[in-house]
Amino acid sequence: MMLLNSTPLYLGTSGYKYDDWMDVFYPAGTSHYNMLEYYTKHFNLIEITFTFYKIPYAKTIQSILSRAPDDVFFSVRLHKNLLRGRNTQREFNDFLYGLSPLLENNKIKAFFADYNYKFTSCRANMSIIKELAGKLPVEVPFFAELPSSTWYKERYIEEFKVNRIGLIGLHLPEIPGLAPFYPVSTNYFTYLRLYGKSRLWVVPDDKDTDYRYKHDEIKKILNRCIDASVLSKGIFISYCNVTGGNAAVNALDTKKIVESEF
């Protein structure tokens, strides 16, 4: 197990199946099927992200699980329909059934809900987040990704802590209205998702993930993470700057820095 300041570190990228990672991370000619095997030689966290768009099939999830080493774990992105509120338990059960191979083997380390920039802070939206958290398995930490800066006020941070809801630390361009970089442990875990600071990302809703972190930037992020995770049971770091293989390169850089400098 990789450790950061004596705390278990789960390191990976937002998804792993990208054609433009060929020759940057994956060896030339690597098939989509074999990408998972190569990826898990380097990283111990798989973020399953396709689940945002479609309900997973247990057979598909079983195939992924069967090819992942025992020391690799998963974080699962929740389906977009589950984020809207007023969902039935049956909708959640259908989603969770598709993930049953992972759940039955205790392989899911986190669920996360990534809301868009227009999902701003208010009592109604906080209730949606709390309702969502209450319908998920209690043994799996739940995190909310909230890119609107309106959420980063002490009263909301305290409410997340009281309800043991994780707040993902987002590393984004410094655009008015977007979340500040705010690593915090509100549920005894720390989760960072790093999108980069592309100069082409100039308005909140128009993402550009073509950005590669430099060595010093990564060290600063890791130090901030350590400060925030003193009481954490685990740290998750996922690179979301996926364009052109940047995420994989930076995750490799991070692994080397953790092993040699921390």
Short mmCIF file of C-alpha atoms in Angstrom, two decimals:
data_model
loop_
_atom_site.label_atom_id
_atom_site.label_comp_id
_atom_site.label_asym_id
_atom_site.label_seq_id
_atom_site.Cartn_x
_atom_site.Cartn_y
_atom_site.Cartn_z
CA MET A 1 0.00 0.00 0.00
CA MET A 2 1.26 3.44 -0.94
CA LEU A 3 1.41 5.84 2.01
CA LEU A 4 1.42 9.62 2.29
CA ASN A 5 2.39 10.80 5.76
CA SER A 6 1.58 7.29 7.08
CA THR A 7 -1.94 7.46 5.59
CA PRO A 8 -3.06 5.02 2.85
CA LEU A 9 -2.97 6.72 -0.54
CA TYR A 10 -5.20 5.67 -3.43
CA LEU A 11 -3.82 7.20 -6.62
CA GLY A 12 -5.19 7.14 -10.14
CA THR A 13 -6.93 9.02 -12.93
CA SER A 14 -10.47 9.86 -13.99
CA GLY A 15 -11.12 6.81 -16.13
CA TYR A 16 -8.39 4.95 -17.98
CA LYS A 17 -9.65 4.08 -21.46
CA TYR A 18 -8.45 6.91 -23.74
CA ASP A 19 -7.10 6.57 -27.26
CA ASP A 20 -5.01 9.73 -26.99
CA TRP A 21 -3.00 8.17 -24.15
CA MET A 22 -1.39 5.83 -26.67
CA ASP A 23 2.39 6.37 -26.92
CA VAL A 24 2.15 8.82 -24.01
CA PHE A 25 1.21 6.29 -21.33
CA TYR A 26 0.09 3.11 -23.05
CA PRO A 27 2.55 1.30 -25.34
CA ALA A 28 1.67 1.55 -29.02
CA GLY A 29 -0.90 -1.02 -30.06
CA THR A 30 -2.41 -1.59 -26.60
CA SER A 31 -6.01 -2.72 -27.06
CA HIS A 32 -8.87 -1.23 -25.07
CA TYR A 33 -9.25 -4.56 -23.28
CA ASN A 34 -5.59 -4.62 -22.21
CA MET A 35 -5.50 -1.00 -21.03
CA LEU A 36 -6.81 -2.01 -17.62
CA GLU A 37 -4.02 -4.53 -17.08
CA TYR A 38 -1.37 -1.95 -17.95
CA TYR A 39 -3.02 0.79 -15.88
CA THR A 40 -3.17 -1.34 -12.74
CA LYS A 41 0.55 -2.06 -12.92
CA HIS A 42 1.08 1.58 -11.98
CA PHE A 43 -1.94 2.80 -9.98
CA ASN A 44 -4.07 1.42 -7.15
CA LEU A 45 -7.23 3.47 -7.74
CA ILE A 46 -9.68 3.01 -10.60
CA GLU A 47 -12.31 5.71 -10.92
CA ILE A 48 -15.25 4.17 -12.73
CA THR A 49 -16.79 7.14 -14.51
CA PHE A 50 -18.99 5.65 -17.25
CA THR A 51 -21.57 4.99 -14.52
CA PHE A 52 -22.53 8.67 -14.69
CA TYR A 53 -24.08 8.04 -18.11
CA LYS A 54 -25.49 4.53 -17.83
CA ILE A 55 -26.50 2.07 -15.16
CA PRO A 56 -23.75 -0.55 -14.90
CA TYR A 57 -24.30 -4.19 -15.74
CA ALA A 58 -23.03 -6.64 -13.15
CA LYS A 59 -21.43 -8.71 -15.92
CA THR A 60 -19.37 -5.73 -17.11
CA ILE A 61 -18.31 -4.87 -13.56
CA GLN A 62 -17.38 -8.50 -12.89
CA SER A 63 -15.14 -8.47 -15.96
CA ILE A 64 -13.35 -5.37 -14.68
CA LEU A 65 -13.00 -6.84 -11.20
CA SER A 66 -11.61 -10.13 -12.49
CA ARG A 67 -8.78 -8.30 -14.26
CA ALA A 68 -7.84 -5.99 -11.39
CA PRO A 69 -5.17 -7.06 -8.88
CA ASP A 70 -6.14 -7.55 -5.25
CA ASP A 71 -4.39 -4.35 -4.15
CA VAL A 72 -6.37 -2.14 -6.57
CA PHE A 73 -9.58 -0.46 -5.40
CA PHE A 74 -12.42 1.51 -6.95
CA SER A 75 -14.19 4.84 -6.68
CA VAL A 76 -17.54 5.03 -8.45
CA ARG A 77 -19.14 8.06 -10.04
CA LEU A 78 -22.87 8.13 -9.35
CA HIS A 79 -25.38 8.13 -12.19
CA LYS A 80 -26.60 11.57 -13.20
CA ASN A 81 -30.24 10.68 -12.49
CA LEU A 82 -29.40 9.96 -8.86
CA LEU A 83 -28.11 13.49 -8.34
CA ARG A 84 -31.39 15.28 -9.00
CA GLY A 85 -33.24 14.42 -5.77
CA ARG A 86 -36.63 12.74 -5.32
CA ASN A 87 -35.29 9.39 -6.46
CA THR A 88 -36.87 6.12 -5.43
CA GLN A 89 -34.93 3.50 -3.53
CA ARG A 90 -35.53 1.17 -6.48
CA GLU A 91 -33.46 3.44 -8.73
CA PHE A 92 -30.63 3.24 -6.23
CA ASN A 93 -31.03 -0.51 -5.88
CA ASP A 94 -30.78 -1.00 -9.66
CA PHE A 95 -27.59 1.06 -9.70
CA LEU A 96 -26.11 -0.79 -6.74
CA TYR A 97 -27.06 -4.19 -8.16
CA GLY A 98 -24.91 -3.48 -11.20
CA LEU A 99 -22.01 -2.81 -8.83
CA SER A 100 -22.68 -5.91 -6.73
CA PRO A 101 -19.46 -7.75 -7.71
CA LEU A 102 -17.43 -4.86 -6.30
CA LEU A 103 -19.63 -4.32 -3.25
CA GLU A 104 -19.66 -8.00 -2.31
CA ASN A 105 -15.86 -8.07 -2.42
CA ASN A 106 -15.39 -4.80 -0.49
CA LYS A 107 -13.61 -3.23 -3.43
CA ILE A 108 -15.41 0.13 -3.55
CA LYS A 109 -13.59 2.68 -1.43
CA ALA A 110 -15.72 5.70 -2.37
CA PHE A 111 -18.83 6.93 -4.14
CA PHE A 112 -18.80 10.44 -5.55
CA ALA A 113 -21.42 12.74 -7.01
CA ASP A 114 -20.08 15.44 -9.30
CA TYR A 115 -22.48 18.33 -9.61
CA ASN A 116 -22.10 21.03 -12.22
CA TYR A 117 -21.20 24.64 -11.66
CA LYS A 118 -24.84 25.75 -11.71
CA PHE A 119 -25.65 23.62 -8.66
CA THR A 120 -25.16 26.43 -6.16
CA SER A 121 -25.51 26.47 -2.40
CA CYS A 122 -28.99 26.66 -0.87
CA ARG A 123 -31.00 24.67 1.63
CA ALA A 124 -32.85 22.73 -1.08
CA ASN A 125 -29.61 21.61 -2.74
CA MET A 126 -28.03 20.70 0.58
CA SER A 127 -31.09 18.54 1.24
CA ILE A 128 -30.59 16.81 -2.11
CA ILE A 129 -26.99 15.95 -1.19
CA LYS A 130 -27.98 14.68 2.26
CA GLU A 131 -30.82 12.59 0.83
CA LEU A 132 -28.43 11.07 -1.70
CA ALA A 133 -25.91 10.21 1.00
CA GLY A 134 -28.63 8.54 3.06
CA LYS A 135 -29.55 6.09 0.30
CA LEU A 136 -26.03 4.74 -0.24
CA PRO A 137 -24.32 1.92 1.68
CA VAL A 138 -23.14 3.42 4.98
CA GLU A 139 -19.89 1.46 4.91
CA VAL A 140 -18.65 3.25 1.76
CA PRO A 141 -17.55 6.90 2.14
CA PHE A 142 -19.58 9.35 0.04
CA PHE A 143 -18.18 12.54 -1.49
CA ALA A 144 -19.71 15.52 -3.26
CA GLU A 145 -17.87 17.41 -5.99
CA LEU A 146 -19.11 21.00 -5.90
CA PRO A 147 -17.41 23.36 -8.37
CA SER A 148 -19.49 26.39 -7.42
CA SER A 149 -17.61 28.66 -5.02
CA THR A 150 -20.85 29.33 -3.14
CA TRP A 151 -20.41 26.11 -1.14
CA TYR A 152 -17.10 27.05 0.46
CA LYS A 153 -18.41 28.77 3.55
CA GLU A 154 -17.88 27.65 7.11
CA ARG A 155 -21.56 26.85 7.74
CA TYR A 156 -21.66 24.41 4.83
CA ILE A 157 -18.31 22.84 5.71
CA GLU A 158 -19.57 22.22 9.24
CA GLU A 159 -22.80 20.70 7.93
CA PHE A 160 -20.84 18.30 5.73
CA LYS A 161 -18.80 17.29 8.79
CA VAL A 162 -21.88 16.72 10.94
CA ASN A 163 -23.40 14.50 8.23
CA ARG A 164 -20.10 12.73 7.40
CA ILE A 165 -20.32 13.81 3.77
CA GLY A 166 -16.98 14.19 2.05
CA LEU A 167 -16.19 17.37 0.14
CA ILE A 168 -13.87 16.79 -2.79
CA GLY A 169 -10.93 19.16 -3.00
CA LEU A 170 -11.00 20.52 -6.55
CA HIS A 171 -7.95 21.96 -8.28
CA LEU A 172 -9.37 24.24 -10.96
CA PRO A 173 -8.49 27.42 -12.85
CA GLU A 174 -8.82 30.59 -10.78
CA ILE A 175 -11.98 31.81 -12.46
CA PRO A 176 -14.57 33.89 -10.59
CA GLY A 177 -17.30 31.58 -9.38
CA LEU A 178 -15.28 28.37 -9.44
CA ALA A 179 -14.35 26.57 -6.25
CA PRO A 180 -11.08 27.44 -4.53
CA PHE A 181 -8.58 24.66 -3.88
CA TYR A 182 -9.85 23.55 -0.48
CA PRO A 183 -8.54 20.16 0.67
CA VAL A 184 -10.51 19.13 3.71
CA SER A 185 -11.48 15.99 5.59
CA THR A 186 -15.18 16.20 6.46
CA ASN A 187 -15.78 12.44 6.71
CA TYR A 188 -12.38 11.14 7.92
CA PHE A 189 -11.15 10.82 4.34
CA THR A 190 -9.52 13.27 1.94
CA TYR A 191 -10.33 13.22 -1.78
CA LEU A 192 -8.66 15.43 -4.39
CA ARG A 193 -9.65 15.66 -8.05
CA LEU A 194 -7.16 17.68 -10.07
CA TYR A 195 -8.36 19.21 -13.34
CA GLY A 196 -5.48 21.59 -14.01
CA LYS A 197 -5.35 25.27 -14.80
CA SER A 198 -5.56 25.43 -18.58
CA ARG A 199 -5.52 28.99 -19.91
CA LEU A 200 -8.19 27.92 -22.40
CA TRP A 201 -10.61 27.22 -19.56
CA VAL A 202 -11.89 30.77 -19.26
CA VAL A 203 -15.54 30.34 -18.22
CA PRO A 204 -16.78 27.93 -15.54
CA ASP A 205 -18.92 25.71 -17.79
CA ASP A 206 -16.36 25.33 -20.59
CA LYS A 207 -13.86 22.76 -19.32
CA ASP A 208 -10.45 22.36 -20.87
CA THR A 209 -8.35 19.54 -19.38
CA ASP A 210 -5.24 19.95 -21.53
CA TYR A 211 -2.88 20.85 -18.72
CA ARG A 212 0.20 19.15 -17.30
CA TYR A 213 1.28 19.79 -13.74
CA LYS A 214 4.90 20.62 -12.99
CA HIS A 215 6.94 18.97 -10.25
CA ASP A 216 6.71 21.92 -7.86
CA GLU A 217 2.93 22.17 -8.35
CA ILE A 218 2.50 18.53 -7.40
CA LYS A 219 4.63 18.94 -4.28
CA LYS A 220 2.56 21.93 -3.16
CA ILE A 221 -0.65 19.97 -3.69
CA LEU A 222 0.71 17.02 -1.69
CA ASN A 223 1.75 19.29 1.17
CA ARG A 224 -1.73 20.85 1.26
CA CYS A 225 -3.18 17.36 1.24
CA ILE A 226 -1.05 16.31 4.22
CA ASP A 227 -2.16 19.37 6.18
CA ALA A 228 -5.81 18.52 5.53
CA SER A 229 -5.57 14.81 6.19
CA VAL A 230 -4.02 14.65 9.66
CA LEU A 231 -7.00 12.66 10.93
CA SER A 232 -7.82 10.93 7.63
CA LYS A 233 -8.17 7.19 7.32
CA GLY A 234 -7.35 7.39 3.61
CA ILE A 235 -6.39 9.81 0.85
CA PHE A 236 -7.70 9.66 -2.72
CA ILE A 237 -5.97 11.57 -5.51
CA SER A 238 -7.41 11.45 -9.01
CA TYR A 239 -6.02 13.36 -11.95
CA CYS A 240 -8.79 14.64 -14.22
CA ASN A 241 -6.58 16.50 -16.73
CA VAL A 242 -7.16 13.61 -19.10
CA THR A 243 -6.46 15.25 -22.47
CA GLY A 244 -3.41 13.85 -24.23
CA GLY A 245 -2.39 11.53 -21.42
CA ASN A 246 -1.61 14.36 -19.01
CA ALA A 247 -3.47 12.67 -16.16
CA ALA A 248 -1.49 9.43 -16.41
CA VAL A 249 1.83 11.25 -16.70
CA ASN A 250 1.07 13.37 -13.65
CA ALA A 251 -0.14 10.39 -11.63
CA LEU A 252 3.16 8.67 -12.40
CA ASP A 253 5.00 11.84 -11.38
CA THR A 254 3.05 11.92 -8.12
CA LYS A 255 3.86 8.30 -7.37
CA LYS A 256 7.59 8.99 -7.81
CA ILE A 257 7.46 12.13 -5.67
CA VAL A 258 5.60 10.36 -2.85
CA GLU A 259 8.05 7.47 -2.89
CA SER A 260 11.20 9.60 -3.01
CA GLU A 261 10.39 12.90 -1.27
CA PHE A 262 7.71 12.20 1.34
#
